[in-house]
Amino acid sequence: MKFEQPKSVYFAAANGYDGFRNYFNKVFIPQDFERIYVLKGGPGTGKSSLMKKICTTFQNKNYKCEAIFCSSDPSSLDGIILQNNNKKIGILDGTAPHETDAKIPGAIDEIINLGDYWNDKTLKSKKKSILKLNENKSYRYSQAYNYLRIAGCFADNIRRTVESAYKISEAKIINDILFDIKQKNEGRNEQIKLNSSFSKNGYTRLNTKENYPKEISVSGVFGSEYIFTDNLLNEVKKLCCEYTRFPSPFSDRLTEAIYLPESDTLITVGGDYENTVDTSAFLDCGIINYNKEHLSYYAKQREDALSHAKHEFLLASNAHFELEEIYTPCMNFEGISKLTNSLIIEIEEILR
């Protein structure tokens, strides 16, 4: 069955300046779900394929579906959410680096171990190869995160300089964006999603099918656009309204986009929309020009470090795929197919 990408797609984890970040606990909140299935198993054991089949099946049945992609391999799934009216089902990859266990076992969470479908004898005979590949994979990831930390140091230098030049108030523009939003008093109001990632493919932005009646692009120089989105976010929080925040994959401190459901408005860094905010207009040109040589140097060093990190992620990915080549032939996929079909029946009964 060919995977049909739903309208709502995002990441729930990221590789960034501070290492690996995991938002699964903010996406899969137990009390919001009827059932959460946590998948266990090694590389190449069919976790992503199982989720793709179930997601496509329920899309074809006109259920609301969300697909959560893997931040290290955007062609693979880390989770799906299926919804009918107010009932939700979650399925997620509960293995490292976003290891997840049952929080409300039995009542909400259920562990599904795909390791029950592999051939132990064959895997044990390849123990040395598996250990060596896992060691190499871990080393490459650690090297990638070292380079990301270096990139983050130069990004911080850029940010401090640009903040000192951010002199002109954007209050009127922010007020215009928030004009239709009413003040609230209480409630859980923030959702977290990521629309981009950094991995072996470099910086990747998902092609979402979601369309918003109002879309605003935020542009700038040397990251000035992120100062604007941070200031906008602070004002949104004061209103206590519902919103979805899309952090940058590089840092949770950077906001890449904000969605306001009350006005159905998406404000995003980048993009090519008719409505735009050019944050370079808020900068003191004198300060930017005075520091331009330093800013250009910091930017180049950041890009160089990111390039090295990307290469290390590629090497880690190569080790991962070699592990998949060991595990995949050892799997009883006929048994997993039967499991998948039984899950589809069970989930449909719950969502009725």
GROMACS .gro file of C-alpha atoms in nm:
model
  352
    1MET     CA    1   0.000   0.000   0.000
    2LYS     CA    2   0.145   0.334  -0.107
    3PHE     CA    3   0.171   0.588   0.174
    4GLU     CA    4  -0.056   0.888   0.128
    5GLN     CA    5   0.077   1.191   0.313
    6PRO     CA    6  -0.199   1.360   0.516
    7LYS     CA    7  -0.251   1.736   0.526
    8SER     CA    8  -0.109   1.770   0.875
    9VAL     CA    9   0.259   1.671   0.888
   10TYR     CA   10   0.533   1.778   1.128
   11PHE     CA   11   0.831   1.670   1.338
   12ALA     CA   12   0.825   1.606   1.714
   13ALA     CA   13   1.202   1.601   1.768
   14ALA     CA   14   1.506   1.790   1.643
   15ASN     CA   15   1.883   1.789   1.610
   16GLY     CA   16   2.000   2.129   1.732
   17TYR     CA   17   2.272   2.340   1.888
   18ASP     CA   18   2.209   2.181   2.230
   19GLY     CA   19   2.195   1.824   2.098
   20PHE     CA   20   1.883   1.613   2.046
   21ARG     CA   21   1.546   1.757   2.157
   22ASN     CA   22   1.234   1.549   2.202
   23TYR     CA   23   0.879   1.694   2.214
   24PHE     CA   24   0.692   1.362   2.225
   25ASN     CA   25   0.564   1.437   2.577
   26LYS     CA   26   0.404   1.757   2.443
   27VAL     CA   27   0.243   1.583   2.144
   28PHE     CA   28   0.133   1.253   2.300
   29ILE     CA   29  -0.034   1.376   2.619
   30PRO     CA   30  -0.207   1.064   2.765
   31GLN     CA   31  -0.526   1.235   2.882
   32ASP     CA   32  -0.591   1.359   2.527
   33PHE     CA   33  -0.602   1.006   2.384
   34GLU     CA   34  -0.825   0.700   2.401
   35ARG     CA   35  -0.525   0.482   2.327
   36ILE     CA   36  -0.152   0.526   2.264
   37TYR     CA   37   0.040   0.239   2.107
   38VAL     CA   38   0.416   0.249   2.177
   39LEU     CA   39   0.619   0.053   1.923
   40LYS     CA   40   0.942  -0.119   2.024
   41GLY     CA   41   1.196  -0.297   1.805
   42GLY     CA   42   1.528  -0.248   1.630
   43PRO     CA   43   1.618  -0.074   1.303
   44GLY     CA   44   1.448  -0.219   0.996
   45THR     CA   45   1.181  -0.402   1.196
   46GLY     CA   46   0.887  -0.229   1.026
   47LYS     CA   47   0.778   0.038   1.275
   48SER     CA   48   0.750   0.314   1.015
   49SER     CA   49   0.588   0.084   0.756
   50LEU     CA   50   0.326  -0.026   1.010
   51MET     CA   51   0.236   0.336   1.086
   52LYS     CA   52   0.228   0.433   0.717
   53LYS     CA   53  -0.015   0.150   0.638
   54ILE     CA   54  -0.245   0.238   0.927
   55CYS     CA   55  -0.233   0.611   0.848
   56THR     CA   56  -0.317   0.554   0.480
   57THR     CA   57  -0.597   0.312   0.571
   58PHE     CA   58  -0.767   0.564   0.798
   59GLN     CA   59  -0.718   0.849   0.552
   60ASN     CA   60  -0.903   0.640   0.295
   61LYS     CA   61  -1.182   0.602   0.552
   62ASN     CA   62  -1.193   0.986   0.585
   63TYR     CA   63  -1.059   1.003   0.940
   64LYS     CA   64  -0.849   1.301   1.040
   65CYS     CA   65  -0.483   1.193   1.035
   66GLU     CA   66  -0.154   1.352   1.136
   67ALA     CA   67   0.189   1.218   1.037
   68ILE     CA   68   0.498   1.286   1.248
   69PHE     CA   69   0.819   1.241   1.052
   70CYS     CA   70   1.161   1.135   1.181
   71SER     CA   71   1.390   1.436   1.227
   72SER     CA   72   1.697   1.230   1.128
   73ASP     CA   73   1.529   1.064   0.828
   74PRO     CA   74   1.234   1.266   0.693
   75SER     CA   75   1.126   0.974   0.471
   76SER     CA   76   1.044   0.771   0.783
   77LEU     CA   77   0.764   0.811   1.038
   78ASP     CA   78   0.809   0.858   1.413
   79GLY     CA   79   0.437   0.865   1.489
   80ILE     CA   80   0.080   0.911   1.371
   81ILE     CA   81  -0.236   1.052   1.528
   82LEU     CA   82  -0.582   0.937   1.415
   83GLN     CA   83  -0.897   1.125   1.513
   84ASN     CA   84  -1.271   1.089   1.477
   85ASN     CA   85  -1.481   1.360   1.644
   86ASN     CA   86  -1.326   1.399   1.991
   87LYS     CA   87  -1.159   1.058   2.004
   88LYS     CA   88  -0.787   1.027   1.930
   89ILE     CA   89  -0.549   0.734   1.885
   90GLY     CA   90  -0.171   0.773   1.886
   91ILE     CA   91   0.096   0.537   1.756
   92LEU     CA   92   0.461   0.623   1.809
   93ASP     CA   93   0.812   0.488   1.777
   94GLY     CA   94   0.919   0.441   2.138
   95THR     CA   95   1.284   0.357   2.067
   96ALA     CA   96   1.598   0.569   2.116
   97PRO     CA   97   1.674   0.855   2.081
   98HIS     CA   98   1.311   0.939   2.172
   99GLU     CA   99   1.266   0.639   2.398
  100THR     CA  100   0.912   0.628   2.537
  101ASP     CA  101   0.745   0.388   2.779
  102ALA     CA  102   0.385   0.345   2.886
  103LYS     CA  103   0.285   0.633   3.115
  104ILE     CA  104  -0.068   0.503   3.181
  105PRO     CA  105  -0.013   0.131   3.108
  106GLY     CA  106  -0.317  -0.072   3.014
  107ALA     CA  107  -0.570   0.208   3.060
  108ILE     CA  108  -0.429   0.423   2.778
  109ASP     CA  109  -0.081   0.306   2.675
  110GLU     CA  110   0.000  -0.028   2.518
  111ILE     CA  111   0.349  -0.156   2.431
  112ILE     CA  112   0.381  -0.339   2.099
  113ASN     CA  113   0.711  -0.523   2.068
  114LEU     CA  114   0.806  -0.596   1.708
  115GLY     CA  115   1.101  -0.787   1.852
  116ASP     CA  116   0.852  -1.071   1.896
  117TYR     CA  117   0.869  -1.112   1.518
  118TRP     CA  118   1.242  -1.148   1.465
  119ASN     CA  119   1.475  -1.446   1.444
  120ASP     CA  120   1.694  -1.434   1.755
  121LYS     CA  121   1.938  -1.699   1.635
  122THR     CA  122   2.033  -1.509   1.319
  123LEU     CA  123   2.073  -1.180   1.507
  124LYS     CA  124   2.288  -1.343   1.775
  125SER     CA  125   2.516  -1.482   1.504
  126LYS     CA  126   2.574  -1.124   1.382
  127LYS     CA  127   2.633  -0.979   1.728
  128LYS     CA  128   2.983  -0.848   1.653
  129SER     CA  129   2.869  -0.662   1.340
  130ILE     CA  130   2.570  -0.515   1.523
  131LEU     CA  131   2.785  -0.396   1.813
  132LYS     CA  132   3.042  -0.240   1.580
  133LEU     CA  133   2.778  -0.060   1.372
  134ASN     CA  134   2.600   0.070   1.684
  135GLU     CA  135   2.929   0.198   1.821
  136ASN     CA  136   3.009   0.375   1.493
  137LYS     CA  137   2.658   0.521   1.472
  138SER     CA  138   2.680   0.659   1.827
  139TYR     CA  139   3.023   0.809   1.759
  140ARG     CA  140   2.904   0.980   1.440
  141TYR     CA  141   2.604   1.128   1.619
  142SER     CA  142   2.827   1.260   1.898
  143GLN     CA  143   3.055   1.421   1.638
  144ALA     CA  144   2.755   1.576   1.461
  145TYR     CA  145   2.633   1.727   1.790
  146ASN     CA  146   2.983   1.863   1.860
  147TYR     CA  147   2.972   2.051   1.529
  148LEU     CA  148   2.618   2.171   1.602
  149ARG     CA  149   2.736   2.312   1.936
  150ILE     CA  150   3.011   2.501   1.752
  151ALA     CA  151   2.753   2.634   1.504
  152GLY     CA  152   2.541   2.743   1.800
  153CYS     CA  153   2.827   2.949   1.946
  154PHE     CA  154   2.858   3.149   1.625
  155ALA     CA  155   2.478   3.180   1.602
  156ASP     CA  156   2.478   3.329   1.954
  157ASN     CA  157   2.742   3.584   1.849
  158ILE     CA  158   2.525   3.686   1.555
  159ARG     CA  159   2.214   3.709   1.772
  160ARG     CA  160   2.379   3.936   2.032
  161THR     CA  161   2.502   4.176   1.764
  162VAL     CA  162   2.168   4.190   1.581
  163GLU     CA  163   1.975   4.239   1.908
  164SER     CA  164   2.188   4.546   1.979
  165ALA     CA  165   2.086   4.684   1.637
  166TYR     CA  166   1.713   4.603   1.674
  167LYS     CA  167   1.605   4.956   1.759
  168ILE     CA  168   1.278   5.033   1.582
  169SER     CA  169   0.956   4.914   1.746
  170GLU     CA  170   0.741   4.667   1.555
  171ALA     CA  171   0.454   4.711   1.804
  172LYS     CA  172   0.205   4.840   1.545
  173ILE     CA  173   0.261   4.541   1.316
  174ILE     CA  174   0.226   4.297   1.607
  175ASN     CA  175  -0.093   4.473   1.721
  176ASP     CA  176  -0.234   4.445   1.368
  177ILE     CA  177  -0.158   4.071   1.358
  178LEU     CA  178  -0.323   4.015   1.698
  179PHE     CA  179  -0.615   4.255   1.641
  180ASP     CA  180  -0.877   3.976   1.614
  181ILE     CA  181  -0.747   3.776   1.912
  182LYS     CA  182  -0.944   3.808   2.236
  183GLN     CA  183  -0.786   3.800   2.582
  184LYS     CA  184  -0.836   3.468   2.764
  185ASN     CA  185  -0.793   3.390   3.131
  186GLU     CA  186  -0.693   3.026   3.159
  187GLY     CA  187  -0.649   2.690   2.989
  188ARG     CA  188  -0.374   2.489   2.824
  189ASN     CA  189  -0.308   2.704   2.522
  190GLU     CA  190   0.021   2.603   2.357
  191GLN     CA  191   0.075   2.324   2.107
  192ILE     CA  192   0.424   2.237   1.984
  193LYS     CA  193   0.509   2.119   1.632
  194LEU     CA  194   0.819   2.144   1.416
  195ASN     CA  195   0.794   2.209   1.045
  196SER     CA  196   1.166   2.167   0.974
  197SER     CA  197   1.465   1.955   1.071
  198PHE     CA  198   1.841   1.933   1.035
  199SER     CA  199   1.991   1.596   0.941
  200LYS     CA  200   2.196   1.418   0.673
  201ASN     CA  201   1.988   1.616   0.421
  202GLY     CA  202   2.084   1.946   0.582
  203TYR     CA  203   1.802   2.186   0.666
  204THR     CA  204   1.472   2.034   0.552
  205ARG     CA  205   1.129   2.194   0.555
  206LEU     CA  206   0.820   1.977   0.520
  207ASN     CA  207   0.584   2.033   0.230
  208THR     CA  208   0.256   2.058   0.415
  209LYS     CA  209  -0.079   2.045   0.235
  210GLU     CA  210  -0.238   2.268   0.496
  211ASN     CA  211  -0.363   2.602   0.368
  212TYR     CA  212  -0.438   2.899   0.591
  213PRO     CA  213  -0.673   3.187   0.501
  214LYS     CA  214  -0.409   3.432   0.619
  215GLU     CA  215  -0.036   3.368   0.582
  216ILE     CA  216   0.239   3.615   0.670
  217SER     CA  217   0.604   3.575   0.569
  218VAL     CA  218   0.873   3.718   0.796
  219SER     CA  219   1.208   3.802   0.636
  220GLY     CA  220   1.523   3.974   0.760
  221VAL     CA  221   1.902   3.972   0.774
  222PHE     CA  222   2.134   3.779   1.007
  223GLY     CA  223   1.837   3.622   1.187
  224SER     CA  224   1.652   3.944   1.269
  225GLU     CA  225   1.329   3.766   1.172
  226TYR     CA  226   1.361   3.543   1.480
  227ILE     CA  227   1.373   3.847   1.709
  228PHE     CA  228   1.040   3.954   1.559
  229THR     CA  229   0.878   3.610   1.607
  230ASP     CA  230   1.009   3.599   1.966
  231ASN     CA  231   0.855   3.939   2.039
  232LEU     CA  232   0.530   3.830   1.873
  233LEU     CA  233   0.526   3.512   2.081
  234ASN     CA  234   0.564   3.712   2.404
  235GLU     CA  235   0.256   3.918   2.313
  236VAL     CA  236   0.060   3.605   2.217
  237LYS     CA  237   0.137   3.451   2.558
  238LYS     CA  238   0.001   3.761   2.732
  239LEU     CA  239  -0.335   3.703   2.561
  240CYS     CA  240  -0.355   3.345   2.698
  241CYS     CA  241  -0.504   3.240   2.364
  242GLU     CA  242  -0.464   2.910   2.183
  243TYR     CA  243  -0.168   2.892   1.948
  244THR     CA  244   0.073   2.648   1.788
  245ARG     CA  245   0.442   2.728   1.813
  246PHE     CA  246   0.687   2.587   1.563
  247PRO     CA  247   1.035   2.605   1.720
  248SER     CA  248   1.344   2.615   1.501
  249PRO     CA  249   1.516   2.275   1.482
  250PHE     CA  250   1.837   2.448   1.586
  251SER     CA  251   1.710   2.589   1.915
  252ASP     CA  252   1.395   2.583   2.125
  253ARG     CA  253   1.469   2.949   2.199
  254LEU     CA  254   1.403   3.037   1.833
  255THR     CA  255   1.046   3.044   1.701
  256GLU     CA  256   1.016   2.961   1.332
  257ALA     CA  257   0.639   3.001   1.303
  258ILE     CA  258   0.324   3.071   1.502
  259TYR     CA  259  -0.028   2.960   1.410
  260LEU     CA  260  -0.325   3.143   1.561
  261PRO     CA  261  -0.642   2.931   1.517
  262GLU     CA  262  -0.876   3.208   1.635
  263SER     CA  263  -0.787   3.422   1.332
  264ASP     CA  264  -0.666   3.123   1.123
  265THR     CA  265  -0.334   3.301   1.067
  266LEU     CA  266   0.011   3.153   1.012
  267ILE     CA  267   0.313   3.377   1.071
  268THR     CA  268   0.630   3.209   0.950
  269VAL     CA  269   0.996   3.282   0.893
  270GLY     CA  270   1.058   3.242   0.521
  271GLY     CA  271   0.782   3.138   0.286
  272ASP     CA  272   0.655   3.322  -0.017
  273TYR     CA  273   0.327   3.482   0.080
  274GLU     CA  274   0.158   3.802  -0.030
  275ASN     CA  275   0.163   3.946   0.323
  276THR     CA  276   0.519   4.010   0.439
  277VAL     CA  277   0.710   4.164   0.729
  278ASP     CA  278   1.067   4.272   0.648
  279THR     CA  279   1.244   4.291   0.984
  280SER     CA  280   1.556   4.448   0.834
  281ALA     CA  281   1.353   4.771   0.849
  282PHE     CA  282   1.368   4.751   1.231
  283LEU     CA  283   1.750   4.749   1.241
  284ASP     CA  284   1.989   5.036   1.294
  285CYS     CA  285   2.185   5.023   0.967
  286GLY     CA  286   2.481   5.198   1.127
  287ILE     CA  287   2.530   4.921   1.384
  288ILE     CA  288   2.484   4.647   1.122
  289ASN     CA  289   2.729   4.809   0.879
  290TYR     CA  290   2.984   4.868   1.157
  291ASN     CA  291   2.970   4.497   1.252
  292LYS     CA  292   2.916   4.357   0.903
  293GLU     CA  293   3.263   4.203   0.874
  294HIS     CA  294   3.222   4.022   1.205
  295LEU     CA  295   2.867   3.914   1.121
  296SER     CA  296   2.975   3.774   0.785
  297TYR     CA  297   3.261   3.586   0.953
  298TYR     CA  298   3.029   3.440   1.220
  299ALA     CA  299   2.777   3.338   0.953
  300LYS     CA  300   3.043   3.162   0.745
  301GLN     CA  301   3.182   2.976   1.047
  302ARG     CA  302   2.830   2.868   1.142
  303GLU     CA  303   2.765   2.737   0.790
  304ASP     CA  304   3.098   2.550   0.788
  305ALA     CA  305   3.015   2.382   1.120
  306LEU     CA  306   2.668   2.289   0.993
  307SER     CA  307   2.824   2.138   0.682
  308HIS     CA  308   3.048   1.917   0.898
  309ALA     CA  309   2.749   1.820   1.115
  310LYS     CA  310   2.550   1.726   0.806
  311HIS     CA  311   2.833   1.498   0.690
  312GLU     CA  312   2.851   1.326   1.030
  313PHE     CA  313   2.474   1.269   1.024
  314LEU     CA  314   2.517   1.109   0.681
  315LEU     CA  315   2.781   0.871   0.818
  316ALA     CA  316   2.554   0.789   1.115
  317SER     CA  317   2.269   0.724   0.871
  318ASN     CA  318   2.488   0.491   0.666
  319ALA     CA  319   2.561   0.286   0.980
  320HIS     CA  320   2.188   0.281   1.061
  321PHE     CA  321   2.101   0.152   0.713
  322GLU     CA  322   2.364  -0.122   0.748
  323LEU     CA  323   2.192  -0.224   1.072
  324GLU     CA  324   1.859  -0.231   0.889
  325GLU     CA  325   2.011  -0.464   0.629
  326ILE     CA  326   2.096  -0.704   0.912
  327TYR     CA  327   1.761  -0.685   1.093
  328THR     CA  328   1.517  -0.673   0.800
  329PRO     CA  329   1.588  -1.025   0.663
  330CYS     CA  330   1.539  -1.160   1.017
  331MET     CA  331   1.183  -1.029   1.045
  332ASN     CA  332   0.856  -1.220   1.007
  333PHE     CA  333   0.675  -0.949   0.811
  334GLU     CA  334   0.381  -1.176   0.743
  335GLY     CA  335   0.320  -1.186   1.117
  336ILE     CA  336   0.361  -0.807   1.141
  337SER     CA  337   0.110  -0.765   0.856
  338LYS     CA  338  -0.146  -0.969   1.053
  339LEU     CA  339  -0.071  -0.759   1.361
  340THR     CA  340  -0.122  -0.439   1.158
  341ASN     CA  341  -0.459  -0.560   1.027
  342SER     CA  342  -0.576  -0.652   1.377
  343LEU     CA  343  -0.469  -0.307   1.502
  344ILE     CA  344  -0.671  -0.142   1.224
  345ILE     CA  345  -0.982  -0.332   1.335
  346GLU     CA  346  -0.919  -0.250   1.702
  347ILE     CA  347  -0.855   0.121   1.636
  348GLU     CA  348  -1.167   0.156   1.421
  349GLU     CA  349  -1.379   0.010   1.701
  350ILE     CA  350  -1.232   0.258   1.950
  351LEU     CA  351  -1.283   0.560   1.722
  352ARG     CA  352  -1.648   0.483   1.640
   0.00000   0.00000   0.00000
